Amino acid sequence: RFDRSPRLRDLPPGTPPIGEMVKEREPRWRRASRHPSGLLSDPVVQASPELPTIPGPSRNVEGIGNVNAVLPPDTNGDVGPNHFVQWVNLSFAVYSKGTATTPPALLYGPAAANTLWNGFGGPCETRNDGDPIVRYDHLADRWVMSQLAIPNNFFGILLFGPFYECIAVSATADPLGAYYRYQYSFDKLNDYPKLAVWPDGYYMTMNQYTAISLQYAGQGIVGFDRASMLAGQPASAIYYDLASVDMNLAGML
């Protein structure tokens, strides 16, 4: 499924959800472990703050915070020439960077993340399940926004496939303009997706889980047709399931 959206600035920002019901969207099995071997201690983790060794920020802006009360908040964002786009779990916002004489300013939001897929149809529009990604594609001066969608989700525990990744690529350099919107489906749960910008494609990694039983099911990697997505054309994807290669692979960036 793919289309071209209206300009984001013309879409009313969806109300960010909040409450106990929303917390169930980050089910306990995901909070407990991202890796089949369970929580791992880091022997070189820093236990106390060091004195700052770099200057403080030249500009500061109040972010949107964890307005959805989901744990963990999955903070994400990226910066372009004139804008900063922030996404915290189920909500996003667009800011201007400001100038030497103008302070940064909130331009849009906080809005429910699936506002980006308003009118698109399917689970990308009706669901808002988080694991957000914001990438500024500096090679093309575009914005790439993505989150997963889990339509068959019962109490955050029983998850039936298929599962979806929703990707929106701005049609221009303006993050408040139109977006080319795409939906991709997977048989395994595409948890913890991470997206990279590369000249010949957009590349995504994901921790996979089986439907219903939610057993760890290996690392998945996907290459998306970046050239077609930048042009708003039908865009294929190449998917590799690395479960048969090494089940210890997980959390790839």
JSON list of C-alpha atoms in Angstrom, two decimals:
[
{"chain": "A", "resi": 1, "resn": "ARG", "atom": "CA", "xyz": [0.00, 0.00, 0.00]},
{"chain": "A", "resi": 2, "resn": "PHE", "atom": "CA", "xyz": [1.29, 3.50, -0.84]},
{"chain": "A", "resi": 3, "resn": "ASP", "atom": "CA", "xyz": [-0.02, 6.99, -1.56]},
{"chain": "A", "resi": 4, "resn": "ARG", "atom": "CA", "xyz": [0.77, 10.70, -1.33]},
{"chain": "A", "resi": 5, "resn": "SER", "atom": "CA", "xyz": [-0.62, 12.53, 1.70]},
{"chain": "A", "resi": 6, "resn": "PRO", "atom": "CA", "xyz": [-2.04, 16.03, 1.95]},
{"chain": "A", "resi": 7, "resn": "ARG", "atom": "CA", "xyz": [0.35, 18.56, 3.43]},
{"chain": "A", "resi": 8, "resn": "LEU", "atom": "CA", "xyz": [0.96, 17.76, 7.07]},
{"chain": "A", "resi": 9, "resn": "ARG", "atom": "CA", "xyz": [0.26, 21.39, 8.05]},
{"chain": "A", "resi": 10, "resn": "ASP", "atom": "CA", "xyz": [-3.26, 20.90, 6.63]},
{"chain": "A", "resi": 11, "resn": "LEU", "atom": "CA", "xyz": [-3.97, 17.78, 8.71]},
{"chain": "A", "resi": 12, "resn": "PRO", "atom": "CA", "xyz": [-5.45, 18.45, 12.17]},
{"chain": "A", "resi": 13, "resn": "PRO", "atom": "CA", "xyz": [-3.01, 17.03, 14.75]},
{"chain": "A", "resi": 14, "resn": "GLY", "atom": "CA", "xyz": [-4.48, 13.88, 16.28]},
{"chain": "A", "resi": 15, "resn": "THR", "atom": "CA", "xyz": [-4.82, 14.00, 20.05]},
{"chain": "A", "resi": 16, "resn": "PRO", "atom": "CA", "xyz": [-1.96, 12.12, 21.71]},
{"chain": "A", "resi": 17, "resn": "PRO", "atom": "CA", "xyz": [-3.37, 9.14, 23.64]},
{"chain": "A", "resi": 18, "resn": "ILE", "atom": "CA", "xyz": [-2.64, 8.82, 27.34]},
{"chain": "A", "resi": 19, "resn": "GLY", "atom": "CA", "xyz": [-3.65, 6.57, 30.20]},
{"chain": "A", "resi": 20, "resn": "GLU", "atom": "CA", "xyz": [-3.34, 3.05, 31.55]},
{"chain": "A", "resi": 21, "resn": "MET", "atom": "CA", "xyz": [-4.69, 1.53, 28.34]},
{"chain": "A", "resi": 22, "resn": "VAL", "atom": "CA", "xyz": [-1.82, 3.05, 26.40]},
{"chain": "A", "resi": 23, "resn": "LYS", "atom": "CA", "xyz": [0.77, 1.55, 28.73]},
{"chain": "A", "resi": 24, "resn": "GLU", "atom": "CA", "xyz": [-0.38, -1.89, 27.62]},
{"chain": "A", "resi": 25, "resn": "ARG", "atom": "CA", "xyz": [0.93, -1.10, 24.13]},
{"chain": "A", "resi": 26, "resn": "GLU", "atom": "CA", "xyz": [4.44, -1.64, 25.48]},
{"chain": "A", "resi": 27, "resn": "PRO", "atom": "CA", "xyz": [3.78, -5.16, 26.81]},
{"chain": "A", "resi": 28, "resn": "ARG", "atom": "CA", "xyz": [5.75, -6.56, 29.70]},
{"chain": "A", "resi": 29, "resn": "TRP", "atom": "CA", "xyz": [7.65, -9.10, 27.60]},
{"chain": "A", "resi": 30, "resn": "ARG", "atom": "CA", "xyz": [9.17, -6.26, 25.58]},
{"chain": "A", "resi": 31, "resn": "ARG", "atom": "CA", "xyz": [10.14, -4.25, 28.63]},
{"chain": "A", "resi": 32, "resn": "ALA", "atom": "CA", "xyz": [11.78, -7.26, 30.24]},
{"chain": "A", "resi": 33, "resn": "SER", "atom": "CA", "xyz": [14.17, -8.17, 27.46]},
{"chain": "A", "resi": 34, "resn": "ARG", "atom": "CA", "xyz": [15.21, -7.26, 23.93]},
{"chain": "A", "resi": 35, "resn": "HIS", "atom": "CA", "xyz": [17.49, -10.29, 23.64]},
{"chain": "A", "resi": 36, "resn": "PRO", "atom": "CA", "xyz": [16.83, -14.02, 23.97]},
{"chain": "A", "resi": 37, "resn": "SER", "atom": "CA", "xyz": [19.41, -14.33, 26.73]},
{"chain": "A", "resi": 38, "resn": "GLY", "atom": "CA", "xyz": [17.62, -11.76, 28.92]},
{"chain": "A", "resi": 39, "resn": "LEU", "atom": "CA", "xyz": [18.94, -8.58, 30.47]},
{"chain": "A", "resi": 40, "resn": "LEU", "atom": "CA", "xyz": [22.70, -8.28, 30.24]},
{"chain": "A", "resi": 41, "resn": "SER", "atom": "CA", "xyz": [24.86, -6.18, 32.56]},
{"chain": "A", "resi": 42, "resn": "ASP", "atom": "CA", "xyz": [27.42, -3.88, 30.94]},
{"chain": "A", "resi": 43, "resn": "PRO", "atom": "CA", "xyz": [30.80, -4.21, 32.70]},
{"chain": "A", "resi": 44, "resn": "VAL", "atom": "CA", "xyz": [31.95, -0.78, 31.51]},
{"chain": "A", "resi": 45, "resn": "VAL", "atom": "CA", "xyz": [28.76, 1.19, 32.11]},
{"chain": "A", "resi": 46, "resn": "GLN", "atom": "CA", "xyz": [29.38, 4.68, 33.50]},
{"chain": "A", "resi": 47, "resn": "ALA", "atom": "CA", "xyz": [28.01, 4.89, 37.05]},
{"chain": "A", "resi": 48, "resn": "SER", "atom": "CA", "xyz": [28.52, 8.60, 37.74]},
{"chain": "A", "resi": 49, "resn": "PRO", "atom": "CA", "xyz": [28.55, 11.83, 35.70]},
{"chain": "A", "resi": 50, "resn": "GLU", "atom": "CA", "xyz": [31.80, 13.36, 34.51]},
{"chain": "A", "resi": 51, "resn": "LEU", "atom": "CA", "xyz": [32.63, 17.05, 34.30]},
{"chain": "A", "resi": 52, "resn": "PRO", "atom": "CA", "xyz": [31.45, 18.49, 30.96]},
{"chain": "A", "resi": 53, "resn": "THR", "atom": "CA", "xyz": [34.17, 18.63, 28.34]},
{"chain": "A", "resi": 54, "resn": "ILE", "atom": "CA", "xyz": [32.23, 20.33, 25.55]},
{"chain": "A", "resi": 55, "resn": "PRO", "atom": "CA", "xyz": [30.40, 23.68, 25.49]},
{"chain": "A", "resi": 56, "resn": "GLY", "atom": "CA", "xyz": [26.71, 23.78, 26.33]},
{"chain": "A", "resi": 57, "resn": "PRO", "atom": "CA", "xyz": [24.08, 24.01, 23.59]},
{"chain": "A", "resi": 58, "resn": "SER", "atom": "CA", "xyz": [23.83, 27.30, 21.71]},
{"chain": "A", "resi": 59, "resn": "ARG", "atom": "CA", "xyz": [20.07, 26.82, 21.42]},
{"chain": "A", "resi": 60, "resn": "ASN", "atom": "CA", "xyz": [17.58, 25.08, 23.64]},
{"chain": "A", "resi": 61, "resn": "VAL", "atom": "CA", "xyz": [13.92, 24.17, 23.22]},
{"chain": "A", "resi": 62, "resn": "GLU", "atom": "CA", "xyz": [11.42, 22.44, 25.47]},
{"chain": "A", "resi": 63, "resn": "GLY", "atom": "CA", "xyz": [10.68, 19.04, 23.93]},
{"chain": "A", "resi": 64, "resn": "ILE", "atom": "CA", "xyz": [7.32, 17.31, 23.91]},
{"chain": "A", "resi": 65, "resn": "GLY", "atom": "CA", "xyz": [8.22, 14.93, 26.74]},
{"chain": "A", "resi": 66, "resn": "ASN", "atom": "CA", "xyz": [6.64, 11.55, 27.35]},
{"chain": "A", "resi": 67, "resn": "VAL", "atom": "CA", "xyz": [3.08, 12.83, 26.95]},
{"chain": "A", "resi": 68, "resn": "ASN", "atom": "CA", "xyz": [1.73, 9.29, 26.43]},
{"chain": "A", "resi": 69, "resn": "ALA", "atom": "CA", "xyz": [3.06, 7.89, 29.72]},
{"chain": "A", "resi": 70, "resn": "VAL", "atom": "CA", "xyz": [4.42, 4.82, 27.90]},
{"chain": "A", "resi": 71, "resn": "LEU", "atom": "CA", "xyz": [7.49, 3.07, 29.25]},
{"chain": "A", "resi": 72, "resn": "PRO", "atom": "CA", "xyz": [10.07, 3.11, 27.86]},
{"chain": "A", "resi": 73, "resn": "PRO", "atom": "CA", "xyz": [9.39, 6.43, 26.05]},
{"chain": "A", "resi": 74, "resn": "ASP", "atom": "CA", "xyz": [11.49, 5.54, 22.96]},
{"chain": "A", "resi": 75, "resn": "THR", "atom": "CA", "xyz": [12.76, 9.10, 22.44]},
{"chain": "A", "resi": 76, "resn": "ASN", "atom": "CA", "xyz": [13.78, 9.81, 18.85]},
{"chain": "A", "resi": 77, "resn": "GLY", "atom": "CA", "xyz": [14.45, 12.79, 16.62]},
{"chain": "A", "resi": 78, "resn": "ASP", "atom": "CA", "xyz": [16.62, 14.33, 13.95]},
{"chain": "A", "resi": 79, "resn": "VAL", "atom": "CA", "xyz": [17.72, 17.76, 12.80]},
{"chain": "A", "resi": 80, "resn": "GLY", "atom": "CA", "xyz": [17.74, 19.29, 9.32]},
{"chain": "A", "resi": 81, "resn": "PRO", "atom": "CA", "xyz": [18.89, 22.66, 7.99]},
{"chain": "A", "resi": 82, "resn": "ASN", "atom": "CA", "xyz": [15.88, 24.53, 9.35]},
{"chain": "A", "resi": 83, "resn": "HIS", "atom": "CA", "xyz": [13.88, 22.11, 11.49]},
{"chain": "A", "resi": 84, "resn": "PHE", "atom": "CA", "xyz": [14.03, 19.65, 14.36]},
{"chain": "A", "resi": 85, "resn": "VAL", "atom": "CA", "xyz": [11.53, 16.78, 14.34]},
{"chain": "A", "resi": 86, "resn": "GLN", "atom": "CA", "xyz": [11.01, 14.91, 17.60]},
{"chain": "A", "resi": 87, "resn": "TRP", "atom": "CA", "xyz": [9.08, 11.68, 18.17]},
{"chain": "A", "resi": 88, "resn": "VAL", "atom": "CA", "xyz": [8.46, 10.26, 21.63]},
{"chain": "A", "resi": 89, "resn": "ASN", "atom": "CA", "xyz": [6.71, 6.90, 21.44]},
{"chain": "A", "resi": 90, "resn": "LEU", "atom": "CA", "xyz": [3.20, 7.70, 20.20]},
{"chain": "A", "resi": 91, "resn": "SER", "atom": "CA", "xyz": [3.51, 11.45, 19.53]},
{"chain": "A", "resi": 92, "resn": "PHE", "atom": "CA", "xyz": [5.64, 13.70, 17.34]},
{"chain": "A", "resi": 93, "resn": "ALA", "atom": "CA", "xyz": [6.27, 17.42, 16.92]},
{"chain": "A", "resi": 94, "resn": "VAL", "atom": "CA", "xyz": [7.98, 19.70, 14.41]},
{"chain": "A", "resi": 95, "resn": "TYR", "atom": "CA", "xyz": [10.08, 22.69, 15.53]},
{"chain": "A", "resi": 96, "resn": "SER", "atom": "CA", "xyz": [11.84, 25.49, 13.70]},
{"chain": "A", "resi": 97, "resn": "LYS", "atom": "CA", "xyz": [15.53, 25.77, 14.58]},
{"chain": "A", "resi": 98, "resn": "GLY", "atom": "CA", "xyz": [15.33, 29.54, 14.78]},
{"chain": "A", "resi": 99, "resn": "THR", "atom": "CA", "xyz": [17.89, 32.06, 13.65]},
{"chain": "A", "resi": 100, "resn": "ALA", "atom": "CA", "xyz": [20.38, 34.42, 15.25]},
{"chain": "A", "resi": 101, "resn": "THR", "atom": "CA", "xyz": [17.49, 36.76, 16.05]},
{"chain": "A", "resi": 102, "resn": "THR", "atom": "CA", "xyz": [14.57, 34.30, 16.26]},
{"chain": "A", "resi": 103, "resn": "PRO", "atom": "CA", "xyz": [14.26, 31.62, 18.95]},
{"chain": "A", "resi": 104, "resn": "PRO", "atom": "CA", "xyz": [13.26, 28.03, 18.11]},
{"chain": "A", "resi": 105, "resn": "ALA", "atom": "CA", "xyz": [9.51, 27.53, 17.97]},
{"chain": "A", "resi": 106, "resn": "LEU", "atom": "CA", "xyz": [6.99, 24.69, 17.99]},
{"chain": "A", "resi": 107, "resn": "LEU", "atom": "CA", "xyz": [5.37, 24.58, 14.54]},
{"chain": "A", "resi": 108, "resn": "TYR", "atom": "CA", "xyz": [3.19, 21.46, 14.75]},
{"chain": "A", "resi": 109, "resn": "GLY", "atom": "CA", "xyz": [2.02, 19.10, 17.47]},
{"chain": "A", "resi": 110, "resn": "PRO", "atom": "CA", "xyz": [2.46, 17.32, 19.73]},
{"chain": "A", "resi": 111, "resn": "ALA", "atom": "CA", "xyz": [0.29, 15.11, 17.54]},
{"chain": "A", "resi": 112, "resn": "ALA", "atom": "CA", "xyz": [-0.61, 11.44, 17.64]},
{"chain": "A", "resi": 113, "resn": "ALA", "atom": "CA", "xyz": [1.95, 9.67, 15.47]},
{"chain": "A", "resi": 114, "resn": "ASN", "atom": "CA", "xyz": [-0.63, 8.10, 13.15]},
{"chain": "A", "resi": 115, "resn": "THR", "atom": "CA", "xyz": [-1.67, 11.63, 12.10]},
{"chain": "A", "resi": 116, "resn": "LEU", "atom": "CA", "xyz": [1.00, 11.12, 9.44]},
{"chain": "A", "resi": 117, "resn": "TRP", "atom": "CA", "xyz": [-1.16, 8.35, 7.92]},
{"chain": "A", "resi": 118, "resn": "ASN", "atom": "CA", "xyz": [-4.51, 10.17, 8.16]},
{"chain": "A", "resi": 119, "resn": "GLY", "atom": "CA", "xyz": [-6.61, 9.01, 5.19]},
{"chain": "A", "resi": 120, "resn": "PHE", "atom": "CA", "xyz": [-4.14, 6.26, 4.25]},
{"chain": "A", "resi": 121, "resn": "GLY", "atom": "CA", "xyz": [-6.34, 3.39, 5.39]},
{"chain": "A", "resi": 122, "resn": "GLY", "atom": "CA", "xyz": [-5.32, 0.11, 6.97]},
{"chain": "A", "resi": 123, "resn": "PRO", "atom": "CA", "xyz": [-3.46, -0.43, 10.25]},
{"chain": "A", "resi": 124, "resn": "CYS", "atom": "CA", "xyz": [-1.00, 2.42, 9.63]},
{"chain": "A", "resi": 125, "resn": "GLU", "atom": "CA", "xyz": [-3.92, 4.84, 9.96]},
{"chain": "A", "resi": 126, "resn": "THR", "atom": "CA", "xyz": [-5.95, 3.06, 12.62]},
{"chain": "A", "resi": 127, "resn": "ARG", "atom": "CA", "xyz": [-3.10, 1.91, 14.89]},
{"chain": "A", "resi": 128, "resn": "ASN", "atom": "CA", "xyz": [-0.52, 3.93, 16.82]},
{"chain": "A", "resi": 129, "resn": "ASP", "atom": "CA", "xyz": [1.94, 1.43, 18.29]},
{"chain": "A", "resi": 130, "resn": "GLY", "atom": "CA", "xyz": [5.19, 3.35, 18.58]},
{"chain": "A", "resi": 131, "resn": "ASP", "atom": "CA", "xyz": [8.80, 2.21, 18.18]},
{"chain": "A", "resi": 132, "resn": "PRO", "atom": "CA", "xyz": [9.28, 5.46, 16.25]},
{"chain": "A", "resi": 133, "resn": "ILE", "atom": "CA", "xyz": [12.02, 6.47, 13.85]},
{"chain": "A", "resi": 134, "resn": "VAL", "atom": "CA", "xyz": [12.86, 9.96, 12.56]},
{"chain": "A", "resi": 135, "resn": "ARG", "atom": "CA", "xyz": [15.63, 10.31, 9.99]},
{"chain": "A", "resi": 136, "resn": "TYR", "atom": "CA", "xyz": [16.71, 13.37, 8.03]},
{"chain": "A", "resi": 137, "resn": "ASP", "atom": "CA", "xyz": [17.93, 12.12, 4.65]},
{"chain": "A", "resi": 138, "resn": "HIS", "atom": "CA", "xyz": [20.72, 14.67, 4.10]},
{"chain": "A", "resi": 139, "resn": "LEU", "atom": "CA", "xyz": [21.54, 13.17, 0.71]},
{"chain": "A", "resi": 140, "resn": "ALA", "atom": "CA", "xyz": [18.13, 14.13, -0.68]},
{"chain": "A", "resi": 141, "resn": "ASP", "atom": "CA", "xyz": [17.03, 16.86, 1.79]},
{"chain": "A", "resi": 142, "resn": "ARG", "atom": "CA", "xyz": [14.00, 14.81, 2.85]},
{"chain": "A", "resi": 143, "resn": "TRP", "atom": "CA", "xyz": [12.46, 13.53, 6.07]},
{"chain": "A", "resi": 144, "resn": "VAL", "atom": "CA", "xyz": [11.81, 9.85, 6.79]},
{"chain": "A", "resi": 145, "resn": "MET", "atom": "CA", "xyz": [9.31, 8.89, 9.51]},
{"chain": "A", "resi": 146, "resn": "SER", "atom": "CA", "xyz": [8.39, 5.37, 10.55]},
{"chain": "A", "resi": 147, "resn": "GLN", "atom": "CA", "xyz": [6.66, 3.29, 13.21]},
{"chain": "A", "resi": 148, "resn": "LEU", "atom": "CA", "xyz": [5.29, -0.23, 13.49]},
{"chain": "A", "resi": 149, "resn": "ALA", "atom": "CA", "xyz": [1.61, -1.21, 13.51]},
{"chain": "A", "resi": 150, "resn": "ILE", "atom": "CA", "xyz": [0.18, -4.22, 15.35]},
{"chain": "A", "resi": 151, "resn": "PRO", "atom": "CA", "xyz": [-3.50, -4.47, 14.36]},
{"chain": "A", "resi": 152, "resn": "ASN", "atom": "CA", "xyz": [-4.28, -7.83, 16.00]},
{"chain": "A", "resi": 153, "resn": "ASN", "atom": "CA", "xyz": [-3.20, -6.86, 19.50]},
{"chain": "A", "resi": 154, "resn": "PHE", "atom": "CA", "xyz": [-5.22, -8.22, 22.41]},
{"chain": "A", "resi": 155, "resn": "PHE", "atom": "CA", "xyz": [-4.33, -6.71, 25.80]},
{"chain": "A", "resi": 156, "resn": "GLY", "atom": "CA", "xyz": [-0.75, -6.27, 24.62]},
{"chain": "A", "resi": 157, "resn": "ILE", "atom": "CA", "xyz": [-0.16, -9.99, 25.12]},
{"chain": "A", "resi": 158, "resn": "LEU", "atom": "CA", "xyz": [-1.77, -11.99, 22.32]},
{"chain": "A", "resi": 159, "resn": "LEU", "atom": "CA", "xyz": [-0.36, -10.73, 19.04]},
{"chain": "A", "resi": 160, "resn": "PHE", "atom": "CA", "xyz": [-1.54, -12.27, 15.80]},
{"chain": "A", "resi": 161, "resn": "GLY", "atom": "CA", "xyz": [0.17, -11.50, 12.49]},
{"chain": "A", "resi": 162, "resn": "PRO", "atom": "CA", "xyz": [0.67, -10.06, 10.05]},
{"chain": "A", "resi": 163, "resn": "PHE", "atom": "CA", "xyz": [2.65, -7.12, 11.46]},
{"chain": "A", "resi": 164, "resn": "TYR", "atom": "CA", "xyz": [3.40, -3.87, 9.69]},
{"chain": "A", "resi": 165, "resn": "GLU", "atom": "CA", "xyz": [6.01, -1.16, 9.26]},
{"chain": "A", "resi": 166, "resn": "CYS", "atom": "CA", "xyz": [4.65, 2.25, 8.26]},
{"chain": "A", "resi": 167, "resn": "ILE", "atom": "CA", "xyz": [7.09, 4.56, 6.47]},
{"chain": "A", "resi": 168, "resn": "ALA", "atom": "CA", "xyz": [6.51, 8.16, 5.36]},
{"chain": "A", "resi": 169, "resn": "VAL", "atom": "CA", "xyz": [9.03, 10.02, 3.19]},
{"chain": "A", "resi": 170, "resn": "SER", "atom": "CA", "xyz": [8.53, 13.76, 2.75]},
{"chain": "A", "resi": 171, "resn": "ALA", "atom": "CA", "xyz": [7.84, 14.81, -0.84]},
{"chain": "A", "resi": 172, "resn": "THR", "atom": "CA", "xyz": [9.90, 17.99, -0.33]},
{"chain": "A", "resi": 173, "resn": "ALA", "atom": "CA", "xyz": [12.42, 19.37, 2.15]},
{"chain": "A", "resi": 174, "resn": "ASP", "atom": "CA", "xyz": [9.55, 20.73, 4.23]},
{"chain": "A", "resi": 175, "resn": "PRO", "atom": "CA", "xyz": [8.62, 18.40, 7.13]},
{"chain": "A", "resi": 176, "resn": "LEU", "atom": "CA", "xyz": [5.20, 20.08, 7.21]},
{"chain": "A", "resi": 177, "resn": "GLY", "atom": "CA", "xyz": [4.53, 19.33, 3.55]},
{"chain": "A", "resi": 178, "resn": "ALA", "atom": "CA", "xyz": [3.17, 16.22, 1.80]},
{"chain": "A", "resi": 179, "resn": "TYR", "atom": "CA", "xyz": [4.53, 12.72, 2.40]},
{"chain": "A", "resi": 180, "resn": "TYR", "atom": "CA", "xyz": [4.84, 9.59, 0.30]},
{"chain": "A", "resi": 181, "resn": "ARG", "atom": "CA", "xyz": [3.40, 6.92, 2.58]},
{"chain": "A", "resi": 182, "resn": "TYR", "atom": "CA", "xyz": [4.12, 3.19, 2.51]},
{"chain": "A", "resi": 183, "resn": "GLN", "atom": "CA", "xyz": [3.02, 0.08, 4.40]},
{"chain": "A", "resi": 184, "resn": "TYR", "atom": "CA", "xyz": [5.01, -3.19, 4.52]},
{"chain": "A", "resi": 185, "resn": "SER", "atom": "CA", "xyz": [3.90, -6.43, 6.17]},
{"chain": "A", "resi": 186, "resn": "PHE", "atom": "CA", "xyz": [5.82, -9.18, 8.00]},
{"chain": "A", "resi": 187, "resn": "ASP", "atom": "CA", "xyz": [4.86, -12.58, 9.36]},
{"chain": "A", "resi": 188, "resn": "LYS", "atom": "CA", "xyz": [7.08, -12.13, 12.44]},
{"chain": "A", "resi": 189, "resn": "LEU", "atom": "CA", "xyz": [6.68, -9.22, 14.85]},
{"chain": "A", "resi": 190, "resn": "ASN", "atom": "CA", "xyz": [9.05, -6.46, 13.66]},
{"chain": "A", "resi": 191, "resn": "ASP", "atom": "CA", "xyz": [10.08, -5.19, 17.09]},
{"chain": "A", "resi": 192, "resn": "TYR", "atom": "CA", "xyz": [12.71, -2.54, 17.86]},
{"chain": "A", "resi": 193, "resn": "PRO", "atom": "CA", "xyz": [13.16, -1.39, 14.23]},
{"chain": "A", "resi": 194, "resn": "LYS", "atom": "CA", "xyz": [16.18, 0.79, 13.40]},
{"chain": "A", "resi": 195, "resn": "LEU", "atom": "CA", "xyz": [16.45, 2.65, 10.09]},
{"chain": "A", "resi": 196, "resn": "ALA", "atom": "CA", "xyz": [19.53, 3.93, 8.24]},
{"chain": "A", "resi": 197, "resn": "VAL", "atom": "CA", "xyz": [19.91, 6.27, 5.27]},
{"chain": "A", "resi": 198, "resn": "TRP", "atom": "CA", "xyz": [22.28, 5.08, 2.55]},
{"chain": "A", "resi": 199, "resn": "PRO", "atom": "CA", "xyz": [22.73, 6.25, -1.06]},
{"chain": "A", "resi": 200, "resn": "ASP", "atom": "CA", "xyz": [21.29, 3.07, -2.57]},
{"chain": "A", "resi": 201, "resn": "GLY", "atom": "CA", "xyz": [18.51, 2.37, -0.08]},
{"chain": "A", "resi": 202, "resn": "TYR", "atom": "CA", "xyz": [16.91, 2.74, 3.30]},
{"chain": "A", "resi": 203, "resn": "TYR", "atom": "CA", "xyz": [18.04, -0.13, 5.52]},
{"chain": "A", "resi": 204, "resn": "MET", "atom": "CA", "xyz": [16.13, -1.43, 8.54]},
{"chain": "A", "resi": 205, "resn": "THR", "atom": "CA", "xyz": [16.97, -3.96, 11.23]},
{"chain": "A", "resi": 206, "resn": "MET", "atom": "CA", "xyz": [14.44, -5.51, 13.62]},
{"chain": "A", "resi": 207, "resn": "ASN", "atom": "CA", "xyz": [14.24, -8.01, 16.45]},
{"chain": "A", "resi": 208, "resn": "GLN", "atom": "CA", "xyz": [11.71, -10.63, 15.42]},
{"chain": "A", "resi": 209, "resn": "TYR", "atom": "CA", "xyz": [9.18, -12.53, 17.56]},
{"chain": "A", "resi": 210, "resn": "THR", "atom": "CA", "xyz": [6.75, -15.24, 16.63]},
{"chain": "A", "resi": 211, "resn": "ALA", "atom": "CA", "xyz": [3.04, -14.48, 16.59]},
{"chain": "A", "resi": 212, "resn": "ILE", "atom": "CA", "xyz": [0.98, -15.48, 19.64]},
{"chain": "A", "resi": 213, "resn": "SER", "atom": "CA", "xyz": [3.77, -17.19, 21.61]},
{"chain": "A", "resi": 214, "resn": "LEU", "atom": "CA", "xyz": [6.07, -14.15, 21.29]},
{"chain": "A", "resi": 215, "resn": "GLN", "atom": "CA", "xyz": [9.20, -16.28, 21.31]},
{"chain": "A", "resi": 216, "resn": "TYR", "atom": "CA", "xyz": [12.35, -14.60, 20.06]},
{"chain": "A", "resi": 217, "resn": "ALA", "atom": "CA", "xyz": [12.67, -15.48, 16.37]},
{"chain": "A", "resi": 218, "resn": "GLY", "atom": "CA", "xyz": [15.94, -13.99, 15.20]},
{"chain": "A", "resi": 219, "resn": "GLN", "atom": "CA", "xyz": [17.20, -10.82, 13.57]},
{"chain": "A", "resi": 220, "resn": "GLY", "atom": "CA", "xyz": [15.55, -9.44, 10.46]},
{"chain": "A", "resi": 221, "resn": "ILE", "atom": "CA", "xyz": [17.06, -6.98, 8.00]},
{"chain": "A", "resi": 222, "resn": "VAL", "atom": "CA", "xyz": [15.28, -5.14, 5.20]},
{"chain": "A", "resi": 223, "resn": "GLY", "atom": "CA", "xyz": [16.41, -2.97, 2.29]},
{"chain": "A", "resi": 224, "resn": "PHE", "atom": "CA", "xyz": [13.83, -0.52, 0.90]},
{"chain": "A", "resi": 225, "resn": "ASP", "atom": "CA", "xyz": [13.87, 0.99, -2.59]},
{"chain": "A", "resi": 226, "resn": "ARG", "atom": "CA", "xyz": [14.89, 4.53, -1.60]},
{"chain": "A", "resi": 227, "resn": "ALA", "atom": "CA", "xyz": [14.89, 5.94, -5.14]},
{"chain": "A", "resi": 228, "resn": "SER", "atom": "CA", "xyz": [11.27, 4.92, -5.69]},
{"chain": "A", "resi": 229, "resn": "MET", "atom": "CA", "xyz": [10.21, 6.14, -2.24]},
{"chain": "A", "resi": 230, "resn": "LEU", "atom": "CA", "xyz": [11.75, 9.56, -2.89]},
{"chain": "A", "resi": 231, "resn": "ALA", "atom": "CA", "xyz": [9.69, 9.74, -6.09]},
{"chain": "A", "resi": 232, "resn": "GLY", "atom": "CA", "xyz": [6.44, 8.48, -4.55]},
{"chain": "A", "resi": 233, "resn": "GLN", "atom": "CA", "xyz": [6.41, 5.38, -6.77]},
{"chain": "A", "resi": 234, "resn": "PRO", "atom": "CA", "xyz": [5.65, 1.75, -5.87]},
{"chain": "A", "resi": 235, "resn": "ALA", "atom": "CA", "xyz": [8.64, 0.67, -3.78]},
{"chain": "A", "resi": 236, "resn": "SER", "atom": "CA", "xyz": [9.74, -2.91, -3.24]},
{"chain": "A", "resi": 237, "resn": "ALA", "atom": "CA", "xyz": [11.67, -4.24, -0.25]},
{"chain": "A", "resi": 238, "resn": "ILE", "atom": "CA", "xyz": [14.23, -7.02, 0.14]},
{"chain": "A", "resi": 239, "resn": "TYR", "atom": "CA", "xyz": [13.91, -8.98, 3.39]},
{"chain": "A", "resi": 240, "resn": "TYR", "atom": "CA", "xyz": [16.39, -11.37, 5.01]},
{"chain": "A", "resi": 241, "resn": "ASP", "atom": "CA", "xyz": [15.55, -13.51, 8.02]},
{"chain": "A", "resi": 242, "resn": "LEU", "atom": "CA", "xyz": [18.82, -14.23, 9.84]},
{"chain": "A", "resi": 243, "resn": "ALA", "atom": "CA", "xyz": [17.31, -16.73, 12.27]},
{"chain": "A", "resi": 244, "resn": "SER", "atom": "CA", "xyz": [18.83, -19.61, 10.31]},
{"chain": "A", "resi": 245, "resn": "VAL", "atom": "CA", "xyz": [22.23, -17.89, 10.32]},
{"chain": "A", "resi": 246, "resn": "ASP", "atom": "CA", "xyz": [22.66, -17.14, 14.03]},
{"chain": "A", "resi": 247, "resn": "MET", "atom": "CA", "xyz": [19.88, -16.94, 16.63]},
{"chain": "A", "resi": 248, "resn": "ASN", "atom": "CA", "xyz": [22.18, -14.87, 18.88]},
{"chain": "A", "resi": 249, "resn": "LEU", "atom": "CA", "xyz": [22.00, -11.92, 16.50]},
{"chain": "A", "resi": 250, "resn": "ALA", "atom": "CA", "xyz": [19.82, -9.19, 18.01]},
{"chain": "A", "resi": 251, "resn": "GLY", "atom": "CA", "xyz": [19.65, -5.45, 18.44]},
{"chain": "A", "resi": 252, "resn": "MET", "atom": "CA", "xyz": [21.51, -4.63, 15.25]},
{"chain": "A", "resi": 253, "resn": "LEU", "atom": "CA", "xyz": [21.83, -0.91, 14.48]}
]
